PDB file of C-alpha atoms in Angstrom:
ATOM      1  CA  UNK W 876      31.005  23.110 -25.787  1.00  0.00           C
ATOM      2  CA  UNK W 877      31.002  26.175 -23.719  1.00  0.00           C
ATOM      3  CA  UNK W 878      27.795  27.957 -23.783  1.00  0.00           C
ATOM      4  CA  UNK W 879      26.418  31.207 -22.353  1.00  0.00           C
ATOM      5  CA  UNK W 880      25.152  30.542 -18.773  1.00  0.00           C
ATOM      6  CA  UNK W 881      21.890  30.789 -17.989  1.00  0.00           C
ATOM      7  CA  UNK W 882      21.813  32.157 -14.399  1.00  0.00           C
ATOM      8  CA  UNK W 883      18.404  30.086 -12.914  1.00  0.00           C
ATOM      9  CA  UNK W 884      15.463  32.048 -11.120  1.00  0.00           C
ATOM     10  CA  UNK W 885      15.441  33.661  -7.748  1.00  0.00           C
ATOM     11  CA  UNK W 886      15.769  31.290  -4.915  1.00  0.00           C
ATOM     12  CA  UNK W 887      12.762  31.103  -2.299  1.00  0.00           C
ATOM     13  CA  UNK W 888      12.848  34.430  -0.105  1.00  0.00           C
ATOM     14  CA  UNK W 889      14.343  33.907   3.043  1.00  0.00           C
ATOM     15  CA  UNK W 890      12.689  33.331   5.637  1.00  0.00           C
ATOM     16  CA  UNK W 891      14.497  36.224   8.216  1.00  0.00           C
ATOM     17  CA  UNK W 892      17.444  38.782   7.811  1.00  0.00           C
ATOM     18  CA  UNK W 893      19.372  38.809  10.495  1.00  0.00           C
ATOM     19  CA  UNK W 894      20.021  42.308  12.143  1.00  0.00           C
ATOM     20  CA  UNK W 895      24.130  43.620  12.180  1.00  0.00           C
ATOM     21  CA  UNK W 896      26.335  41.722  13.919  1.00  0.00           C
ATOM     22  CA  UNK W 897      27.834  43.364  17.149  1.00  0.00           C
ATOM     23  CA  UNK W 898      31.072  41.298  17.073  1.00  0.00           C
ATOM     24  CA  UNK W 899      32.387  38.802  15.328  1.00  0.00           C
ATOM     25  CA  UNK W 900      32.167  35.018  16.784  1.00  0.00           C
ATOM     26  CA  UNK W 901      33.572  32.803  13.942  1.00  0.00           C
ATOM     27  CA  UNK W 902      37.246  32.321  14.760  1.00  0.00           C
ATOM     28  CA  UNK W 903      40.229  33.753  12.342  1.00  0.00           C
ATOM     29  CA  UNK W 904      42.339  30.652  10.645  1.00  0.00           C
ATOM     30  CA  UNK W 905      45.210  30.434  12.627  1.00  0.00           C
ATOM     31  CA  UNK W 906      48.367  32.174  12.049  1.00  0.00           C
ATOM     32  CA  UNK W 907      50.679  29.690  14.088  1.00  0.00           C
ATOM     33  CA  UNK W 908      52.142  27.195  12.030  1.00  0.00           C
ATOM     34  CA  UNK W 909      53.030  24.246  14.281  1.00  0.00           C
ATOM     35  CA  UNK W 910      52.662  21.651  11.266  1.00  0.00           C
ATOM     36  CA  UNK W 911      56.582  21.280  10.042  1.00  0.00           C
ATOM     37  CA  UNK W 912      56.615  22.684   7.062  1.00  0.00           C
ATOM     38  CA  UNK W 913      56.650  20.260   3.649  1.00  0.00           C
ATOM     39  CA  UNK W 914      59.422  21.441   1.189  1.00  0.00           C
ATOM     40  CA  UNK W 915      59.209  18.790  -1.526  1.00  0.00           C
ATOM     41  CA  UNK W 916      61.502  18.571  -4.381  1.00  0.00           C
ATOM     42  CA  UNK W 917      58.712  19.343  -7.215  1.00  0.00           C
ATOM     43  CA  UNK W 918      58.745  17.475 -10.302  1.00  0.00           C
ATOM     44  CA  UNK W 919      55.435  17.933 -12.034  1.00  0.00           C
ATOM     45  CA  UNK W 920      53.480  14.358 -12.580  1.00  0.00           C
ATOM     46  CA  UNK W 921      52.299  13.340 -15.718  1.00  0.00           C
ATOM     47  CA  UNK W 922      50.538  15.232 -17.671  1.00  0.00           C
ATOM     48  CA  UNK W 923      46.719  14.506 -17.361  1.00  0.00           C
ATOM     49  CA  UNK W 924      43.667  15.485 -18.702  1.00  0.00           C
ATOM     50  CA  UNK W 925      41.893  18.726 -18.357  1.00  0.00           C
ATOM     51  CA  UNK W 926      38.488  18.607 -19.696  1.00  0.00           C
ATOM     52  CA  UNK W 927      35.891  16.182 -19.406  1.00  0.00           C
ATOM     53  CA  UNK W 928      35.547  14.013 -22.751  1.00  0.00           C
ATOM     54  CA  UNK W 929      32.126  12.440 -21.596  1.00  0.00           C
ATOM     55  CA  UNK W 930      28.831  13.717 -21.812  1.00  0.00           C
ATOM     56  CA  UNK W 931      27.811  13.529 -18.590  1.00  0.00           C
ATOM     57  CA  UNK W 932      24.374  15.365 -17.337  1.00  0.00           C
ATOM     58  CA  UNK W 933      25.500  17.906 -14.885  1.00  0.00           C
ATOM     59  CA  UNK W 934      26.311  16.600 -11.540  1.00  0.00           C
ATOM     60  CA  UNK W 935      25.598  19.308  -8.343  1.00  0.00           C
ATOM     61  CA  UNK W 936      28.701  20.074  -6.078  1.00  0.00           C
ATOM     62  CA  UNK W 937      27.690  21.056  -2.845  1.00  0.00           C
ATOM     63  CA  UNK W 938      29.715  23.201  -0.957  1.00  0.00           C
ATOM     64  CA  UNK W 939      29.449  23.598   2.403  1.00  0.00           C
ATOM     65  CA  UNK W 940      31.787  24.763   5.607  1.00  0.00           C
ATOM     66  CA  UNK W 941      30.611  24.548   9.265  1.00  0.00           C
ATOM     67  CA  UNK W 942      28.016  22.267  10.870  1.00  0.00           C
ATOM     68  CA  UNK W 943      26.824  24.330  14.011  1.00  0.00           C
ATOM     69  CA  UNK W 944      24.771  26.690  15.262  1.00  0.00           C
ATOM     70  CA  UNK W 945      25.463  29.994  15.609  1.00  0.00           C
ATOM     71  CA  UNK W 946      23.463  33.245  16.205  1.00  0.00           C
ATOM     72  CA  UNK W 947      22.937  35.314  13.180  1.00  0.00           C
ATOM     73  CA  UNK W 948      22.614  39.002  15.463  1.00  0.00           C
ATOM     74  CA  UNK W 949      26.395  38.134  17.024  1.00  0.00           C
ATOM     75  CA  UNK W 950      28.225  36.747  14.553  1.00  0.00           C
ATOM     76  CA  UNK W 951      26.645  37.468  11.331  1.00  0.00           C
ATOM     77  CA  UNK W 952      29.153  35.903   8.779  1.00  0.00           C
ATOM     78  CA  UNK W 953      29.736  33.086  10.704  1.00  0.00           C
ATOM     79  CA  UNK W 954      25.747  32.511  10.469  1.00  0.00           C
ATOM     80  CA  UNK W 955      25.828  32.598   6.748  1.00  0.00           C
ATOM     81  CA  UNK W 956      28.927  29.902   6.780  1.00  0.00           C
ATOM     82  CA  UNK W 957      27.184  27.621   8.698  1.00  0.00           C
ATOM     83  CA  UNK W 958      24.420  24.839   8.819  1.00  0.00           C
ATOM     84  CA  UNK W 959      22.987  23.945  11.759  1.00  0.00           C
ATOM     85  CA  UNK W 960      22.689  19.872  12.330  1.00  0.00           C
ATOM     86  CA  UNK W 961      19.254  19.955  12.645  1.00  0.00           C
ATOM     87  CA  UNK W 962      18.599  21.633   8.693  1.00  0.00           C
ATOM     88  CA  UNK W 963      21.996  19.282   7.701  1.00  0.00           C
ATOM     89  CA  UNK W 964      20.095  16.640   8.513  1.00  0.00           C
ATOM     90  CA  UNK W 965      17.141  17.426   6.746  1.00  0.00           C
ATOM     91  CA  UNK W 966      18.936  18.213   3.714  1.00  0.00           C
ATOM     92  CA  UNK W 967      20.440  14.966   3.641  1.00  0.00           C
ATOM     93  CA  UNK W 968      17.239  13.338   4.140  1.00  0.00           C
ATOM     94  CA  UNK W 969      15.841  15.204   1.440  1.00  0.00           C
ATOM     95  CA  UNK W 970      18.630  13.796  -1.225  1.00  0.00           C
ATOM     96  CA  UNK W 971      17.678  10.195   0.056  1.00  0.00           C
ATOM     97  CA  UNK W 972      13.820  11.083  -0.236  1.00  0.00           C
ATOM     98  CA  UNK W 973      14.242  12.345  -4.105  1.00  0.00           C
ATOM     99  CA  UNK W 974      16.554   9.860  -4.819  1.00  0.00           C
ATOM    100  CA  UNK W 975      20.208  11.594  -5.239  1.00  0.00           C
ATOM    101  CA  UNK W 976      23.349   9.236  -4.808  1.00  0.00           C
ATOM    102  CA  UNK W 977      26.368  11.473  -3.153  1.00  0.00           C
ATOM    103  CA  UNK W 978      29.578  10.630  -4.601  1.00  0.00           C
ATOM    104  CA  UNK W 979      33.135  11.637  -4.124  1.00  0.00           C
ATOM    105  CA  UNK W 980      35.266  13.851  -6.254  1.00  0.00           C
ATOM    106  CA  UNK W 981      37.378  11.501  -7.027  1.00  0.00           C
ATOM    107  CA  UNK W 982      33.941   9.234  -8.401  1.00  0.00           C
ATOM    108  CA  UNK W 983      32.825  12.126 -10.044  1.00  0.00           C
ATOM    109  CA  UNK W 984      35.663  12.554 -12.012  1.00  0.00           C
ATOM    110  CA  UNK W 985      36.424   9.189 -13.386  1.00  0.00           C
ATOM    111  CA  UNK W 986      32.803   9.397 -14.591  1.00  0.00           C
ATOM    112  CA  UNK W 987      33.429  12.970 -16.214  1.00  0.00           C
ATOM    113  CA  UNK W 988      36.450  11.532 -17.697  1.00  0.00           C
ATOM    114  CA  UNK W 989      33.817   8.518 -18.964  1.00  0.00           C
ATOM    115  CA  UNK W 990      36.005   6.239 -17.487  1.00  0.00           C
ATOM    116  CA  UNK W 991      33.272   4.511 -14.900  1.00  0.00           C
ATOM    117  CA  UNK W 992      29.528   4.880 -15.215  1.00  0.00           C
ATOM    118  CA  UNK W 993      28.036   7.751 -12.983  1.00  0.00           C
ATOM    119  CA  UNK W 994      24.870   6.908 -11.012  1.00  0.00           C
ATOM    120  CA  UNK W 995      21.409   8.326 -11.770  1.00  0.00           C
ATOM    121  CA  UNK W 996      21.132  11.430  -9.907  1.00  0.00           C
ATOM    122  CA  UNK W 997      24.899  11.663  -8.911  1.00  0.00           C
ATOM    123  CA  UNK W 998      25.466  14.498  -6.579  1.00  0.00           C
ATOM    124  CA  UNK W 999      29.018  15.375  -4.469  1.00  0.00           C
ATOM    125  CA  UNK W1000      28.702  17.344  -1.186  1.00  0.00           C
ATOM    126  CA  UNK W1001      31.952  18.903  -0.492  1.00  0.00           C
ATOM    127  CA  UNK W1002      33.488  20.726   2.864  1.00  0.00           C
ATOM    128  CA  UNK W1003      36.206  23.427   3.034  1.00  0.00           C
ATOM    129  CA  UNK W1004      38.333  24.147   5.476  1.00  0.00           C
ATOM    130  CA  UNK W1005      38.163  21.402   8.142  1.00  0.00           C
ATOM    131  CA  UNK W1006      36.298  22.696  11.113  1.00  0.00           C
ATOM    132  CA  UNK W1007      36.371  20.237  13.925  1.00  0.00           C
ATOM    133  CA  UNK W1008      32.269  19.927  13.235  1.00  0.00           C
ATOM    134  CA  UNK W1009      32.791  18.425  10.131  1.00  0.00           C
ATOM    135  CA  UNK W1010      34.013  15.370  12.298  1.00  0.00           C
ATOM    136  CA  UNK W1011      31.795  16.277  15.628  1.00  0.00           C
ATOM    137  CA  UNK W1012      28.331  16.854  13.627  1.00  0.00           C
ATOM    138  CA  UNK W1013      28.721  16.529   9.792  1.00  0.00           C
ATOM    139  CA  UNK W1014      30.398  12.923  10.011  1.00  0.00           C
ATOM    140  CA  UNK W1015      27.658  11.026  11.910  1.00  0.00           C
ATOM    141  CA  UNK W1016      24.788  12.658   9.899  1.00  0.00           C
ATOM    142  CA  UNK W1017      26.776  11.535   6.738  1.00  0.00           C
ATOM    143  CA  UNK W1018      27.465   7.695   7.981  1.00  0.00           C
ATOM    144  CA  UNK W1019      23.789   7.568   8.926  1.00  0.00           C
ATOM    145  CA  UNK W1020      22.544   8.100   5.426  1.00  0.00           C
ATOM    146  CA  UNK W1021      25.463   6.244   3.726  1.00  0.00           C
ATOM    147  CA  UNK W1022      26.953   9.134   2.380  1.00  0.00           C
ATOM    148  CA  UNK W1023      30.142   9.746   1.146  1.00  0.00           C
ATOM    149  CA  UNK W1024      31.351  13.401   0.763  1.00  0.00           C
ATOM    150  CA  UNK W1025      34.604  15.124  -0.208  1.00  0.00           C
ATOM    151  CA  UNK W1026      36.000  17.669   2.935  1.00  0.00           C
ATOM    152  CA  UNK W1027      38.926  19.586   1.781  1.00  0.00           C
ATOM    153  CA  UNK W1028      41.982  20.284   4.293  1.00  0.00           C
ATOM    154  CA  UNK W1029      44.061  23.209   4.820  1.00  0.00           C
ATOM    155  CA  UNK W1030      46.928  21.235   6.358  1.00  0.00           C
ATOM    156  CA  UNK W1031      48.713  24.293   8.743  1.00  0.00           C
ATOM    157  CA  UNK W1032      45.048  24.439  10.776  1.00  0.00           C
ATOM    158  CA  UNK W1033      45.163  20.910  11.479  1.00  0.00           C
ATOM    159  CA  UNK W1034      45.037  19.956  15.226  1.00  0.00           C
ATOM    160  CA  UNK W1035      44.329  24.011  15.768  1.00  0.00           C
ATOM    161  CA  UNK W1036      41.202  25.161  18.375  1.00  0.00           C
ATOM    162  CA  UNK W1037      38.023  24.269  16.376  1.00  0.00           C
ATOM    163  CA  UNK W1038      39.618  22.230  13.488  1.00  0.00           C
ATOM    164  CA  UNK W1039      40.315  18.480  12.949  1.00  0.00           C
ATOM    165  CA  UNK W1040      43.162  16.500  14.266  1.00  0.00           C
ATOM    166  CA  UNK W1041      45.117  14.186  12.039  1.00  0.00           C
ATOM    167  CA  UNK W1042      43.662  11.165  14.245  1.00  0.00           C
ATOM    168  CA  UNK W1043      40.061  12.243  13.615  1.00  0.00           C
ATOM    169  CA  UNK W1044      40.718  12.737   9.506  1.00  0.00           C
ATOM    170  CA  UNK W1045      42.223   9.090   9.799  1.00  0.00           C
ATOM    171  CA  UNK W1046      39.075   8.134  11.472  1.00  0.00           C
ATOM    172  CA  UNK W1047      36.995   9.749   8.169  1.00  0.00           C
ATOM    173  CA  UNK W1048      39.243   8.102   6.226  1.00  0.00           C
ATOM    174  CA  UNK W1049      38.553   4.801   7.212  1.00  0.00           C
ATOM    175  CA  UNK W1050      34.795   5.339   6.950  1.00  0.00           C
ATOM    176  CA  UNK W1051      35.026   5.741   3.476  1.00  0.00           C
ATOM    177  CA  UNK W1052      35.218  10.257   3.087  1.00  0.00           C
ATOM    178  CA  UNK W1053      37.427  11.482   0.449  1.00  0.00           C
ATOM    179  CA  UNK W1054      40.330  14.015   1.461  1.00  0.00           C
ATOM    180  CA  UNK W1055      41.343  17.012  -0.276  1.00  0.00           C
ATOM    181  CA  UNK W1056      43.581  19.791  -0.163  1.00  0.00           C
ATOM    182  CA  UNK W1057      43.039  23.273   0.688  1.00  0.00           C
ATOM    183  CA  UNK W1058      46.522  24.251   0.561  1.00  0.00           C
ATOM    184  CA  UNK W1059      49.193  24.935   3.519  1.00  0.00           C
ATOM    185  CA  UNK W1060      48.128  28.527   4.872  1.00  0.00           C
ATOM    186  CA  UNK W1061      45.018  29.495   2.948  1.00  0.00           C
ATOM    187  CA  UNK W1062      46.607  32.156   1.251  1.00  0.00           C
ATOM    188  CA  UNK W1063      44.850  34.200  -1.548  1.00  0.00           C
ATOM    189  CA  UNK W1064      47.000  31.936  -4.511  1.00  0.00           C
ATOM    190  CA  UNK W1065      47.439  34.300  -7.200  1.00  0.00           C
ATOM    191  CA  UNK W1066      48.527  36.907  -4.998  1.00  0.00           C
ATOM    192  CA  UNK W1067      51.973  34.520  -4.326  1.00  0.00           C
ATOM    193  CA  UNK W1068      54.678  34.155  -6.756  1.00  0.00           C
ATOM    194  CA  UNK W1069      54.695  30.526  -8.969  1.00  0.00           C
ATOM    195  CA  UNK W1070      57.251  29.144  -6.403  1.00  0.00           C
ATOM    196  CA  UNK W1071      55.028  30.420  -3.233  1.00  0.00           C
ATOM    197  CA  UNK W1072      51.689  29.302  -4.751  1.00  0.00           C
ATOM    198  CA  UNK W1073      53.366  25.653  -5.818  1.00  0.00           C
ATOM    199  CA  UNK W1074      55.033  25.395  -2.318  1.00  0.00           C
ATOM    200  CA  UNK W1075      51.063  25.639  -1.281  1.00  0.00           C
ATOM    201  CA  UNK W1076      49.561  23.470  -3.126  1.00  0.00           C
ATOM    202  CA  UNK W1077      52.076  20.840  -3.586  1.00  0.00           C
ATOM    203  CA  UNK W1078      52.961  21.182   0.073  1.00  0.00           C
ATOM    204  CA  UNK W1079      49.682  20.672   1.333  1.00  0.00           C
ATOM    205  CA  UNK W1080      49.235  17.476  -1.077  1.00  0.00           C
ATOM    206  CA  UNK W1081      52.405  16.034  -0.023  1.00  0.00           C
ATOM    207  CA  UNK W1082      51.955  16.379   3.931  1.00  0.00           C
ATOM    208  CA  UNK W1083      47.726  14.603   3.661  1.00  0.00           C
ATOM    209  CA  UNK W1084      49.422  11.882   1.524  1.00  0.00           C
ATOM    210  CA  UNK W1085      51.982  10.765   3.791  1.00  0.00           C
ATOM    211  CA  UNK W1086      50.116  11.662   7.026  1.00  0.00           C
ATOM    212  CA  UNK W1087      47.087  10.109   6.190  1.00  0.00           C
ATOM    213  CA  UNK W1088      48.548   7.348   3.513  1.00  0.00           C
ATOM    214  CA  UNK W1089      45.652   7.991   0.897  1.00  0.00           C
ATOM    215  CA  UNK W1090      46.263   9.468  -2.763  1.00  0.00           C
ATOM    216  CA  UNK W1091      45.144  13.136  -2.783  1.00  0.00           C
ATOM    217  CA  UNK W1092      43.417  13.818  -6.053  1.00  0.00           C
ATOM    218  CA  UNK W1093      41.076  17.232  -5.727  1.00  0.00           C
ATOM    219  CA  UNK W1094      41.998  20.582  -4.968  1.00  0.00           C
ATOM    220  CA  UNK W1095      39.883  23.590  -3.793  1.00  0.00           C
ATOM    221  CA  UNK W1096      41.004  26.699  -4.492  1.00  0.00           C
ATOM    222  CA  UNK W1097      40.864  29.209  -1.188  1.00  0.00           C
ATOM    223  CA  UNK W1098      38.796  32.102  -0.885  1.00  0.00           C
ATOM    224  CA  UNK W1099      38.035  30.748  -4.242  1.00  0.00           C
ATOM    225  CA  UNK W1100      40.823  32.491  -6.259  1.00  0.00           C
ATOM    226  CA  UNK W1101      42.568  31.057  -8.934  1.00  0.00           C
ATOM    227  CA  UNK W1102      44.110  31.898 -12.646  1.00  0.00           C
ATOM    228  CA  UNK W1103      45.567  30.218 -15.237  1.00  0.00           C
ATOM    229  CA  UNK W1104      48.906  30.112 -13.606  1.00  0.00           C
ATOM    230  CA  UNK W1105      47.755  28.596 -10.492  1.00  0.00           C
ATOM    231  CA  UNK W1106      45.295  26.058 -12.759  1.00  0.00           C
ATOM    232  CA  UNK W1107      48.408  25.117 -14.200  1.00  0.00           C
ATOM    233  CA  UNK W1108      50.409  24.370 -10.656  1.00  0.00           C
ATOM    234  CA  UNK W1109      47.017  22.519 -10.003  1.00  0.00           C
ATOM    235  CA  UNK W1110      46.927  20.333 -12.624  1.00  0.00           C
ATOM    236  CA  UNK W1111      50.982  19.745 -12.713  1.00  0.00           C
ATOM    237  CA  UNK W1112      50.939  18.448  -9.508  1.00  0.00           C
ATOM    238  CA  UNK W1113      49.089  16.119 -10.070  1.00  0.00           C
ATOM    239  CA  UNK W1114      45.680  16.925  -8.786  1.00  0.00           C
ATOM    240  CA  UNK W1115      43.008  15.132 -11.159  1.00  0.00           C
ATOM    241  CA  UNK W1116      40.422  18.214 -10.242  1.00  0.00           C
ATOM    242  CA  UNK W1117      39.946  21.375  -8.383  1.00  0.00           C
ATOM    243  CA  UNK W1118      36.553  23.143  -7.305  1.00  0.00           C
ATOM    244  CA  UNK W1119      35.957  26.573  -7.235  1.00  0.00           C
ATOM    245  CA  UNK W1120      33.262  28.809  -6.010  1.00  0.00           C
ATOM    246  CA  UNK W1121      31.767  29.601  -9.049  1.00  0.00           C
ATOM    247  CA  UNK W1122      28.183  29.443  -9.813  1.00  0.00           C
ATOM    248  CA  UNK W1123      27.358  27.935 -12.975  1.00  0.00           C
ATOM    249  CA  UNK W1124      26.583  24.908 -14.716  1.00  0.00           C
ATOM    250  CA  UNK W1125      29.585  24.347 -16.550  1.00  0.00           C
ATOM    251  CA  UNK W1126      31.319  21.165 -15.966  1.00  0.00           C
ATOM    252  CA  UNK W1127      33.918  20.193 -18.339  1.00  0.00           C
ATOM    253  CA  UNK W1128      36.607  22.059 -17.423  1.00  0.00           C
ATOM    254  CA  UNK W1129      38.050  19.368 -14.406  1.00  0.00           C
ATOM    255  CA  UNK W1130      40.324  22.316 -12.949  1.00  0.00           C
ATOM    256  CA  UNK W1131      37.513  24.966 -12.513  1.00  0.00           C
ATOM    257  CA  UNK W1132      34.550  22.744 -11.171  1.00  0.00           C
ATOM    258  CA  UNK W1133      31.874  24.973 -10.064  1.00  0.00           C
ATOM    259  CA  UNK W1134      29.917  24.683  -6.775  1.00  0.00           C
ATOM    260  CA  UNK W1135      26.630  25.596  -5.343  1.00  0.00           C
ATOM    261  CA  UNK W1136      27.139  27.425  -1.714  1.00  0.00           C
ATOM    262  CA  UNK W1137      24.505  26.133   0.827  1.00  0.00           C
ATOM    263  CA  UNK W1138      24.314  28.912   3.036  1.00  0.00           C
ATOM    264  CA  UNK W1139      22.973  29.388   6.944  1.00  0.00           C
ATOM    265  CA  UNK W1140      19.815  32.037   6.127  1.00  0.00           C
ATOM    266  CA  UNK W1141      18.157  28.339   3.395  1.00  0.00           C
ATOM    267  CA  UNK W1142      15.209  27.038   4.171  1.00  0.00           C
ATOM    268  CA  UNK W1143      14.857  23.533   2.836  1.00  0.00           C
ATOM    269  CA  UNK W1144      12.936  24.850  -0.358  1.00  0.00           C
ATOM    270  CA  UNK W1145      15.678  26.988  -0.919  1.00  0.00           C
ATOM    271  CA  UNK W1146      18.169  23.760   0.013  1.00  0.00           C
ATOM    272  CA  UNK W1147      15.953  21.916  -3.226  1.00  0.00           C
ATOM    273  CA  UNK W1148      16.309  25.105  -5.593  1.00  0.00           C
ATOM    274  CA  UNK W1149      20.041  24.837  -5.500  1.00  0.00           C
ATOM    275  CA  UNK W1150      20.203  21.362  -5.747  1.00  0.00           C
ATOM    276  CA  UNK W1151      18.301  21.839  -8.818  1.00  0.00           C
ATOM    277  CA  UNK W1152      18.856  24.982 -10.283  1.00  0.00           C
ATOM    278  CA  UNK W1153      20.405  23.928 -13.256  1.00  0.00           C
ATOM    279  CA  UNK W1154      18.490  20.492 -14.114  1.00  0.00           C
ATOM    280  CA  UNK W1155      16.717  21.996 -16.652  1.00  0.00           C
ATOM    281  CA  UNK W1156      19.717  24.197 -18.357  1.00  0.00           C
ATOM    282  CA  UNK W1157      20.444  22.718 -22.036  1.00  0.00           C
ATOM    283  CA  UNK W1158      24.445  21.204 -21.917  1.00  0.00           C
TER     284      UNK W1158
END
């Protein structure tokens, strides 16, 4: 049942605060759109279920977007966005260390839907956008430690400076990562019309399954917008979940799964208070 949320204590103080930026180095998305565009005849799928009917302890969704370094005094958002693969590493080593077992969206919601048996200490790391360094750095760190992870694809950046190709996302593929759409353009979605916003995000579903041949079961929401309307598109077209950027520890709700943002200024103590933030909140 839905509950007030408890919001957890303070994280760990960081360790720096990085001065103003003087420009800003993290490339904007692309506005070309050399993918041919997917116009699909939409027919919503079955109907399938929206809320969780297990009672599953609460599972952490990790949310993360680049794997680089980056100065935080030039480019101070981009800093924020982004892990280097040095910490990345560490964090991942940390999960194997206290015993977490990473699992796929997909995983985690068969087990939310009680239809498999989650793992003790089940835990899904998840990456938006599809920077190229979620193949260059992220990948190897994650194949190292046996990890599988969830990395969410806007499908119109594809091949694009500083994003993946459609070769390297087959090459994920095959070593076992889940892919997800992010929509076509990365527009805000409830800014669009129904038609717009379902062109997006049945679009972007339709071009990752037949590129890549794999079914395409979670959604992520960009900037982390949504309503009920585009919930609705969400679940008609046959998405089995969608993450958001919430903060919380709410997890029945398959369409609004919140997240917990690992961001560039975390120490690793600050990496373990997210991670665990909510272990101790009463479901």
């Amino acid at each position: 049942c839905r509950q007030l949320i408890r919001q957890p204590p303070a994280p760990p103080t960081h360790t720096a605060t990085p001065a103003p930026p003087t420009h800003t180095a993290t490339p904007a998305p692309p506005t070309s759109t050399p993918t041919p565009a997917v116009t699909p005849t939409w027919t919503p799928e079955p109907v399938r279920a929206r809320e969780a009917t297990f009672d599953l302890p609460y599972v952490p969704i990790l949310m993360y977007h680049y794997i680089r370094t980056v100065d935080p005094v030039e480019d101070e958002l981009g800093y924020y966005l982004s892990i280097t693969p040095e910490l990345f590493d560490a964090q991942m080593g940390w999960l194997q260390e206290q015993g977490y077992t990473p699992i796929r969206m997909d995983t985690l919601t068969a087990c939310l839907l009680g239809e498999q048996t989650c793992p003790e200490q089940a835990i899904a790391i998840t990456f938006d956008d599809g920077y190229e360094d979620a193949y260059s750095q992220a990948l190897p760190i994650l194949e190292r430690y046996g990890f599988p992870a969830t990395f969410y694809i806007v499908t119109d950046f594809v091949g694009q400076p500083n994003y993946v190709s459609w070769e390297q996302l087959e090459a994920m593929v095959q070593l076992g990562m889940e892919i997800g759409a992010h929509s076509i353009s990365h527009p805000d979605l409830t800014t669009l019309s129904s038609e717009a916003a379902a062109d997006e995000i049945v679009g972007s579903r339709t071009m990752l399954r037949e590129r890549l041949g794999i079914p395409v079961e979670s959604f992520c929401y960009p900037i982390g917008a949504y309503n009920s309307s585009v919930v609705d598109i969400v679940h008609e077209a046959g998405f089995t979940n969608a993450v958001t950027t919430d903060r919380h520890e709410i997890q029945s709700m398959l369409y609004e799964l919140p997240r917990l943002r690992i961001r560039g200024d975390d120490t690793l103590d600050g990496f373990a208070w997210h991670v665990t933030a909510f272990e101790s909140v009463e479901r």
